XYZ file of C-alpha atoms in Angstrom:
187
model
C 106.520 54.080 112.807
C 105.266 57.727 112.811
C 107.036 60.840 110.951
C 109.578 62.347 113.037
C 108.067 65.947 112.525
C 106.627 67.054 115.817
C 102.664 66.680 115.548
C 102.472 64.787 112.499
C 100.741 61.353 112.709
C 101.632 59.809 109.112
C 103.687 57.006 108.698
C 107.514 57.673 108.013
C 108.637 56.708 104.464
C 111.785 58.451 104.055
C 114.588 59.165 106.548
C 111.925 59.011 109.129
C 109.599 61.487 107.609
C 106.386 61.140 105.829
C 106.118 61.613 102.138
C 104.981 65.112 102.694
C 107.497 66.569 105.138
C 110.438 64.761 103.132
C 109.269 66.656 99.860
C 109.099 69.967 101.800
C 112.630 69.323 102.987
C 113.905 68.489 99.738
C 112.168 71.438 97.748
C 112.279 74.044 100.363
C 114.834 73.256 102.871
C 112.494 73.108 105.721
C 109.591 70.833 106.760
C 107.225 73.640 107.537
C 104.732 74.683 105.028
C 105.914 77.027 102.633
C 102.399 78.712 102.034
C 101.587 78.662 105.855
C 102.541 82.127 106.361
C 101.553 85.070 103.796
C 104.415 86.993 105.228
C 107.063 84.352 104.708
C 105.837 83.792 101.117
C 105.713 87.683 100.718
C 109.233 88.538 102.007
C 110.895 85.919 100.313
C 110.220 87.590 96.998
C 111.857 90.931 98.264
C 115.220 92.065 97.984
C 116.008 94.028 101.124
C 119.852 94.247 100.411
C 119.709 98.044 99.965
C 119.429 98.441 103.775
C 116.547 99.679 106.042
C 116.510 103.123 104.890
C 116.273 102.541 100.833
C 114.259 100.778 98.472
C 113.205 97.391 99.119
C 112.818 95.787 95.666
C 109.778 93.488 94.540
C 111.463 90.396 92.820
C 108.212 88.568 91.967
C 105.836 89.195 89.136
C 105.139 92.771 87.923
C 102.424 94.296 86.347
C 102.453 96.317 82.876
C 102.929 99.707 84.902
C 105.867 98.230 86.936
C 104.044 97.679 90.257
C 104.515 94.270 91.980
C 101.804 91.721 91.834
C 101.262 89.380 94.660
C 98.690 86.348 94.991
C 97.144 86.571 98.492
C 95.320 83.422 98.154
C 94.459 81.005 95.321
C 90.974 79.923 96.705
C 89.168 82.677 96.697
C 91.454 83.945 94.160
C 92.838 87.378 95.612
C 95.435 89.177 94.160
C 96.945 92.472 94.876
C 99.616 95.104 94.141
C 102.871 93.959 96.052
C 103.204 97.325 98.011
C 99.638 97.139 99.185
C 100.375 93.216 100.484
C 103.516 94.808 102.249
C 101.194 97.461 104.058
C 98.560 94.738 104.707
C 101.230 92.542 106.312
C 103.109 95.238 108.435
C 99.874 97.335 109.282
C 96.759 95.034 108.889
C 93.699 95.487 106.672
C 93.319 98.492 104.804
C 90.079 100.487 104.712
C 88.166 100.493 101.339
C 88.872 103.641 99.145
C 92.153 103.899 100.551
C 95.298 103.716 98.383
C 98.725 102.790 99.501
C 101.144 105.549 98.215
C 105.004 105.801 97.552
C 106.984 108.276 99.274
C 110.148 107.275 96.993
C 108.111 107.053 93.716
C 109.694 103.599 92.884
C 106.764 101.414 91.828
C 108.940 98.139 92.592
C 109.452 99.349 96.253
C 107.517 97.548 98.950
C 109.534 98.885 102.123
C 106.833 99.756 104.492
C 108.962 102.971 105.692
C 108.611 104.300 102.046
C 104.749 103.664 101.996
C 101.612 105.685 103.298
C 97.997 105.480 103.172
C 95.927 108.147 101.360
C 92.704 108.912 99.695
C 92.652 109.095 95.970
C 92.869 112.873 96.287
C 95.810 112.462 98.401
C 97.532 110.279 95.695
C 97.028 112.803 92.989
C 98.117 115.594 95.188
C 101.139 113.772 96.001
C 101.741 112.984 92.241
C 101.232 116.791 91.368
C 103.611 117.835 94.060
C 106.429 115.524 92.689
C 105.739 116.600 89.036
C 104.289 113.292 88.030
C 101.066 114.527 86.346
C 100.758 115.558 82.865
C 97.725 117.462 81.807
C 96.589 118.799 78.368
C 99.164 118.026 75.354
C 101.674 117.041 77.662
C 99.701 113.774 78.528
C 100.805 110.946 76.730
C 97.510 110.025 75.406
C 96.392 113.505 74.428
C 94.913 113.764 71.005
C 94.868 117.485 70.594
C 97.398 120.219 70.983
C 96.660 123.330 73.052
C 96.309 125.532 69.856
C 93.637 122.869 68.466
C 91.638 123.033 71.712
C 91.700 126.909 71.281
C 90.590 126.879 67.812
C 87.728 124.137 68.680
C 86.296 126.323 71.412
C 86.591 129.386 68.956
C 84.721 127.438 66.243
C 82.275 126.113 68.622
C 81.157 129.603 70.153
C 80.978 130.732 66.566
C 78.089 128.124 65.846
C 79.940 125.208 64.450
C 78.297 121.847 65.505
C 79.583 119.206 67.554
C 79.610 116.494 64.809
C 81.571 118.791 62.372
C 84.134 119.475 65.182
C 84.286 116.087 65.947
C 85.120 114.890 62.547
C 87.508 117.905 61.995
C 89.622 117.086 65.202
C 89.175 113.290 65.107
C 87.833 113.015 68.564
C 84.423 112.045 69.810
C 81.519 114.624 69.928
C 81.087 114.094 73.936
C 84.913 115.177 73.959
C 84.312 118.457 71.998
C 81.258 119.000 74.240
C 83.374 118.652 77.417
C 86.162 120.731 76.175
C 84.177 123.328 74.845
C 81.882 123.515 78.185
C 84.964 123.413 80.228
C 84.248 120.236 81.906
C 87.613 118.500 81.274
C 90.387 118.561 78.923
C 90.139 115.552 76.295
C 92.651 112.965 76.206
């Protein structure tokens, strides 16, 4: 006798089903392949209880920064952020170089209504408009205060060597050079 699941040609073993379909029913409550649909796997890890207008929270694994992490496939190994996966599932492939940005600023949110595509520049502009960028000594990895930067520039313009300033302020010579030449503010 054959498995009672439509399209299955395996011999039945348990309650009219083959072993594979029986295990799926037992473990997942359905005989369908739980990995057959990317969307089914993805949305099963999302809490939509807040409603369609609020944040839908990712309940799966998260990265250190708070963004959700989702395995698109095991072979080949393809992993991405959960909000990017939400955009791929709902809108299709994303062109290289584009970011998936949050309107809501909730890193765990995967509600497509809260997401938009943008360039890295768009992403930084959005962050700046929302007050999420910190520059200079306000940056969490900053080693120098504004006063130290001003003093460094004054000493360099007076002829101090890069290596002397590097040792004095505890930063690399290349950082001193960039600061003194106005290329970028060192972290």
